[in-house]
Amino acid sequence: MKVIIASDHGGVKLKRSVFEMLKAQGVDVTNFGPDTDESVDYPDYAQPVAEKVSDGEFDRAILICGTGIGMSISANKVKGIRCALVHDSFSAKAARQHNNSNVLAMGERVIGPGLANEIASLWLNTEYEGGRHERRVSKIEK
Ligand code: RB5
């Protein structure tokens, strides 16, 4: 599975932590930036990254800003993207099992690196259940 990760200035520290954890777990993860805390606009990262998932260049993406809200709103504007804003472990699993989310958004000002790493790991390793959820997910696509 090919994963891409990006942030804005408000999420750069948490992104670094999640990126290093995924690398250490052997995940094929690419950092789209930024790498400094200089102020940037989250749509400038969310949109191109979401497009890389929607066009199949990457399988999944993780987007981090201060709250995760701007990143999730922006990513969900891209066709084929189901971005879940997640700050707890239960939702990390449900966002895969029920919603087949292909982008995960989190907020650096909301949770710490321990929980963020657990959420990212759970989200990447949980399968979509399909079945009754398929009808609902396909309605989103329509
Ligand atoms: C940047 O200050 C902040 O607005 C951004 O990181 C994010 O929280 C937006 O949703």
Coordinates of N, CA and C and ligand atoms in Angstrom, one line a residue:
M1 N 0.8 -1.2 0.0 CA 0.0 0.0 0.0 C 0.9 1.2 0.0
K2 N 0.6 2.2 -0.9 CA 1.3 3.4 -1.0 C 0.6 4.6 -0.3
V3 N 1.2 5.2 0.7 CA 0.6 6.2 1.5 C 1.3 7.5 1.3
I4 N 0.5 8.6 1.2 CA 1.1 10.0 1.2 C 0.6 10.8 2.4
I5 N 1.5 11.6 2.9 CA 1.2 12.4 4.1 C 1.5 13.8 3.9
A6 N 0.7 14.7 4.4 CA 1.0 16.2 4.2 C 0.3 16.9 5.4
S7 N 0.7 18.2 5.6 CA 0.2 19.0 6.6 C 0.1 20.4 6.2
D8 N -0.3 21.3 7.1 CA 0.0 22.7 6.9 C 1.0 23.0 8.1
H9 N 1.3 24.3 8.3 CA 2.2 24.7 9.4 C 1.7 24.3 10.8
G10 N 0.3 24.2 10.9 CA -0.3 23.8 12.2 C -0.2 22.4 12.5
G11 N 0.2 21.6 11.5 CA 0.3 20.1 11.7 C 1.6 19.5 11.4
V12 N 2.6 20.4 11.2 CA 3.9 19.8 10.7 C 4.6 18.9 11.8
K13 N 4.5 19.3 13.0 CA 5.2 18.5 14.1 C 4.5 17.1 14.2
L14 N 3.2 17.1 14.2 CA 2.5 15.8 14.4 C 2.7 15.0 13.1
K15 N 2.7 15.6 12.0 CA 3.0 14.9 10.7 C 4.3 14.2 10.8
R16 N 5.3 14.9 11.3 CA 6.7 14.3 11.4 C 6.7 13.0 12.3
S17 N 5.9 13.1 13.4 CA 5.8 12.0 14.3 C 5.1 10.8 13.6
V18 N 4.0 11.1 12.9 CA 3.3 10.0 12.3 C 4.1 9.4 11.1
F19 N 4.8 10.3 10.4 CA 5.6 9.8 9.3 C 6.7 8.9 9.8
E20 N 7.4 9.3 10.8 CA 8.5 8.5 11.4 C 8.0 7.1 11.9
M21 N 6.8 7.1 12.5 CA 6.3 5.9 13.1 C 5.9 5.0 11.9
L22 N 5.3 5.5 10.9 CA 5.0 4.6 9.7 C 6.2 4.1 9.0
K23 N 7.2 4.9 8.9 CA 8.5 4.4 8.3 C 9.0 3.3 9.1
A24 N 9.1 3.5 10.4 CA 9.6 2.4 11.3 C 8.8 1.1 11.2
Q25 N 7.5 1.3 10.9 CA 6.7 0.1 10.7 C 6.8 -0.6 9.3
G26 N 7.6 0.1 8.4 CA 7.9 -0.5 7.1 C 6.8 -0.1 6.1
V27 N 6.0 0.9 6.4 CA 5.0 1.4 5.5 C 5.6 2.2 4.4
D28 N 5.2 2.1 3.1 CA 5.7 2.8 2.0 C 5.0 4.2 2.0
V29 N 5.6 5.2 2.7 CA 5.0 6.5 3.0 C 5.8 7.6 2.4
T30 N 5.2 8.5 1.7 CA 5.8 9.7 1.0 C 5.4 11.0 1.8
N31 N 6.3 11.8 2.1 CA 6.0 13.1 2.7 C 5.9 14.2 1.6
F32 N 4.6 14.8 1.5 CA 4.4 15.8 0.5 C 4.8 17.2 1.0
G33 N 5.1 17.3 2.3 CA 5.5 18.6 2.9 C 4.3 19.2 3.6
P34 N 4.5 20.4 4.1 CA 5.8 21.2 4.2 C 6.7 20.6 5.3
D35 N 7.9 21.1 5.3 CA 8.9 20.7 6.3 C 9.3 21.7 7.3
T36 N 8.7 22.9 7.2 CA 9.0 24.0 8.2 C 7.6 24.5 8.7
D37 N 7.7 25.3 9.8 CA 6.4 25.8 10.3 C 6.1 27.2 9.7
E38 N 6.6 27.5 8.6 CA 6.2 28.7 7.9 C 4.8 28.6 7.5
S39 N 4.0 29.7 7.6 CA 2.6 29.7 7.3 C 2.3 29.3 5.9
V40 N 1.4 28.4 5.7 CA 0.9 28.0 4.4 C -0.6 27.8 4.4
D41 N -1.2 27.6 3.3 CA -2.7 27.4 3.2 C -3.1 26.0 3.0
Y42 N -3.8 25.4 4.0 CA -4.1 23.9 3.9 C -4.7 23.4 2.6
P43 N -5.6 24.2 1.9 CA -6.1 23.6 0.6 C -5.0 23.4 -0.4
D44 N -3.8 24.1 -0.3 CA -2.7 23.9 -1.2 C -2.0 22.6 -1.0
Y45 N -2.3 22.0 0.1 CA -1.7 20.6 0.3 C -2.8 19.6 0.2
A46 N -4.0 19.9 0.8 CA -5.1 18.9 0.8 C -5.5 18.5 -0.7
Q47 N -5.7 19.5 -1.5 CA -6.2 19.2 -2.8 C -5.3 18.4 -3.7
P48 N -4.0 18.8 -3.9 CA -3.1 17.9 -4.7 C -2.9 16.5 -4.1
V49 N -2.9 16.4 -2.8 CA -2.7 15.1 -2.2 C -4.0 14.2 -2.4
A50 N -5.1 14.8 -2.2 CA -6.4 14.1 -2.5 C -6.5 13.7 -3.9
E51 N -6.0 14.5 -4.8 CA -6.0 14.1 -6.3 C -5.1 13.0 -6.6
K52 N -4.0 12.9 -5.8 CA -3.1 11.7 -6.0 C -3.7 10.4 -5.6
V53 N -4.7 10.5 -4.6 CA -5.4 9.3 -4.2 C -6.5 9.0 -5.2
S54 N -7.2 10.1 -5.6 CA -8.4 9.8 -6.5 C -7.9 9.3 -7.9
D55 N -6.7 9.7 -8.3 CA -6.2 9.2 -9.6 C -5.4 7.9 -9.5
G56 N -5.3 7.4 -8.3 CA -4.7 6.1 -8.1 C -3.1 6.1 -8.0
E57 N -2.5 7.3 -7.9 CA -1.1 7.3 -7.7 C -0.7 6.8 -6.3
F58 N -1.6 7.1 -5.3 CA -1.4 6.6 -4.0 C -2.7 5.9 -3.5
D59 N -2.6 5.0 -2.6 CA -3.8 4.3 -2.1 C -4.5 5.0 -1.0
R60 N -3.7 5.6 -0.1 CA -4.3 6.4 1.0 C -3.5 7.6 1.3
A61 N -4.2 8.6 2.0 CA -3.5 9.8 2.4 C -3.8 10.1 3.8
I62 N -2.9 10.8 4.5 CA -3.1 11.3 5.8 C -2.8 12.8 5.8
L63 N -3.7 13.6 6.3 CA -3.6 15.1 6.2 C -3.8 15.6 7.6
I64 N -2.8 16.5 8.0 CA -2.8 17.0 9.4 C -2.7 18.6 9.3
C65 N -3.7 19.2 10.0 CA -3.5 20.7 10.2 C -3.8 20.9 11.7
G66 N -4.1 22.2 12.1 CA -4.3 22.4 13.5 C -5.4 21.6 14.1
T67 N -6.5 21.6 13.4 CA -7.7 20.9 13.9 C -8.1 19.7 13.0
G68 N -7.6 19.6 11.8 CA -8.0 18.6 10.9 C -9.2 19.0 10.1
I69 N -9.8 20.0 10.5 CA -11.1 20.4 9.8 C -10.9 21.0 8.4
G70 N -10.0 21.9 8.3 CA -9.7 22.5 7.0 C -9.2 21.5 6.0
M71 N -8.4 20.6 6.5 CA -7.9 19.5 5.6 C -9.0 18.6 5.1
S72 N -9.9 18.2 6.1 CA -10.9 17.3 5.7 C -12.0 18.0 4.8
I73 N -12.3 19.2 5.0 CA -13.3 19.9 4.1 C -12.7 20.0 2.7
S74 N -11.4 20.4 2.7 CA -10.8 20.5 1.3 C -10.7 19.2 0.6
A75 N -10.2 18.2 1.3 CA -10.0 16.9 0.6 C -11.3 16.3 0.1
N76 N -12.4 16.5 0.9 CA -13.7 16.0 0.5 C -14.3 16.7 -0.7
K77 N -13.7 17.8 -1.2 CA -14.2 18.4 -2.4 C -13.7 17.7 -3.7
V78 N -12.8 16.8 -3.5 CA -12.2 16.0 -4.7 C -13.0 14.8 -4.9
K79 N -13.4 14.6 -6.1 CA -14.3 13.4 -6.5 C -13.6 12.1 -6.1
G80 N -14.3 11.2 -5.5 CA -13.8 9.9 -5.1 C -13.1 9.9 -3.8
I81 N -13.0 11.0 -3.1 CA -12.4 11.1 -1.8 C -13.4 11.0 -0.7
R82 N -13.1 10.1 0.2 CA -13.9 10.0 1.5 C -12.9 10.2 2.6
C83 N -12.9 11.5 3.0 CA -11.9 11.9 4.1 C -12.6 11.9 5.4
A84 N -12.0 11.1 6.4 CA -12.6 11.1 7.7 C -11.7 11.8 8.7
L85 N -12.4 12.7 9.4 CA -11.7 13.5 10.5 C -11.8 12.7 11.8
V86 N -10.7 12.2 12.3 CA -10.7 11.2 13.4 C -9.8 11.6 14.5
H87 N -10.3 11.6 15.7 CA -9.5 11.8 16.9 C -9.7 10.8 18.0
D88 N -10.2 9.6 17.6 CA -10.3 8.5 18.6 C -10.2 7.2 17.9
S89 N -9.8 6.2 18.7 CA -9.4 4.9 18.1 C -10.7 4.2 17.5
F90 N -11.8 4.3 18.2 CA -13.0 3.6 17.8 C -13.4 4.1 16.4
S91 N -13.4 5.5 16.2 CA -13.7 6.0 14.9 C -12.7 5.7 13.8
A92 N -11.4 5.5 14.2 CA -10.4 5.2 13.2 C -10.8 3.9 12.6
K93 N -11.2 2.9 13.4 CA -11.6 1.6 12.8 C -12.9 1.7 12.0
A94 N -13.9 2.4 12.6 CA -15.2 2.5 11.9 C -15.1 3.3 10.6
A95 N -14.2 4.2 10.5 CA -14.0 5.0 9.3 C -13.5 4.1 8.1
R96 N -12.9 3.0 8.5 CA -12.5 2.1 7.5 C -13.6 1.0 7.3
Q97 N -14.0 0.4 8.4 CA -15.0 -0.7 8.3 C -16.3 -0.3 7.6
H98 N -16.8 0.9 8.0 CA -18.1 1.3 7.5 C -18.1 2.3 6.3
N99 N -17.1 3.2 6.3 CA -17.1 4.3 5.3 C -16.1 4.1 4.2
N100 N -15.2 3.1 4.3 CA -14.1 2.9 3.3 C -13.4 4.2 3.1
S101 N -13.1 4.9 4.1 CA -12.4 6.2 3.9 C -11.0 6.0 3.3
N102 N -10.7 6.8 2.4 CA -9.3 6.7 1.8 C -8.4 7.8 2.2
V103 N -8.9 8.8 2.9 CA -8.1 9.9 3.5 C -8.4 10.0 5.0
L104 N -7.4 10.2 5.8 CA -7.5 10.4 7.2 C -7.1 11.8 7.5
A105 N -7.9 12.6 8.3 CA -7.5 13.9 8.7 C -7.4 13.9 10.2
M106 N -6.4 14.6 10.8 CA -6.2 14.7 12.2 C -5.7 16.1 12.5
G107 N -5.9 16.6 13.8 CA -5.5 17.9 14.2 C -4.4 17.9 15.3
E108 N -3.3 18.6 15.0 CA -2.2 18.6 15.9 C -2.6 19.3 17.2
R109 N -3.5 20.3 17.1 CA -3.9 21.1 18.3 C -5.0 20.3 19.1
V110 N -5.4 19.1 18.7 CA -6.5 18.4 19.3 C -5.9 17.2 20.0
I111 N -5.0 16.4 19.4 CA -4.5 15.2 20.1 C -3.0 15.2 20.0
G112 N -2.4 14.3 20.9 CA -0.9 14.2 21.0 C -0.4 13.1 20.0
P113 N 0.9 13.0 20.0 CA 1.5 12.0 19.0 C 1.2 10.5 19.3
G114 N 1.0 10.2 20.6 CA 0.7 8.8 21.0 C -0.6 8.4 20.4
L115 N -1.6 9.1 20.6 CA -2.9 8.8 20.1 C -3.0 8.9 18.5
A116 N -2.3 9.9 18.0 CA -2.3 10.1 16.5 C -1.6 8.9 15.9
N117 N -0.6 8.4 16.4 CA 0.1 7.3 15.8 C -0.7 6.0 15.9
E118 N -1.4 5.9 17.0 CA -2.3 4.7 17.2 C -3.5 4.8 16.1
I119 N -4.0 6.0 16.0 CA -5.1 6.2 15.0 C -4.7 5.9 13.6
A120 N -3.5 6.4 13.2 CA -3.0 6.2 11.9 C -2.7 4.7 11.6
S121 N -2.2 4.1 12.6 CA -1.9 2.6 12.4 C -3.1 1.8 12.3
L122 N -4.1 2.1 13.2 CA -5.4 1.3 13.1 C -6.1 1.6 11.8
W123 N -6.1 2.8 11.4 CA -6.8 3.2 10.2 C -6.2 2.5 8.9
L124 N -4.8 2.4 8.9 CA -4.2 1.8 7.8 C -4.3 0.3 7.8
N125 N -4.6 -0.3 9.0 CA -4.6 -1.7 9.0 C -6.0 -2.3 9.2
T126 N -7.0 -1.5 9.1 CA -8.4 -2.0 9.2 C -9.0 -2.1 7.8
E127 N -9.7 -3.2 7.5 CA -10.3 -3.5 6.2 C -11.7 -2.9 6.2
Y128 N -12.1 -2.5 5.0 CA -13.5 -2.2 4.7 C -14.4 -3.4 4.8
E129 N -15.5 -3.3 5.5 CA -16.4 -4.5 5.6 C -17.3 -4.8 4.4
G130 N -17.5 -3.7 3.6 CA -18.4 -3.9 2.5 C -19.8 -4.3 2.9
G131 N -20.5 -5.2 2.2 CA -21.8 -5.7 2.6 C -22.8 -4.5 2.6
R132 N -23.5 -4.4 3.8 CA -24.6 -3.4 3.8 C -24.0 -2.0 3.7
H133 N -22.7 -1.8 3.9 CA -22.1 -0.5 3.8 C -21.9 -0.1 2.4
E134 N -21.8 -1.0 1.5 CA -21.5 -0.7 0.1 C -22.6 0.1 -0.5
R135 N -23.9 -0.2 -0.2 CA -25.0 0.6 -0.7 C -24.9 2.1 -0.3
R136 N -24.5 2.3 0.9 CA -24.4 3.7 1.4 C -23.2 4.4 0.8
V137 N -22.1 3.7 0.7 CA -20.9 4.3 0.2 C -21.1 4.6 -1.3
S138 N -21.8 3.7 -2.0 CA -22.0 4.0 -3.5 C -23.0 5.2 -3.6
K139 N -23.8 5.4 -2.7 CA -24.7 6.6 -2.8 C -23.9 7.9 -2.6
I140 N -22.8 7.8 -1.8 CA -22.0 9.0 -1.7 C -21.3 9.3 -3.1
E141 N -20.9 8.3 -3.7 CA -20.2 8.4 -5.0 C -21.2 9.0 -6.0
K142 N -22.4 8.7 -6.0 CA -23.4 9.2 -6.9 C -23.8 10.7 -6.6
Ligands
RB5_1 C1 -4.0 27.4 10.8 O1 -3.9 28.4 11.7 C2 -5.3 26.6 11.1 O2 -6.4 27.3 10.8 C3 -5.3 25.3 10.3 O3 -4.2 24.5 10.7 C4 -6.5 24.4 10.5 O4 -6.8 24.2 11.9 C5 -7.7 24.7 9.7 O5 -8.7 24.0 9.7

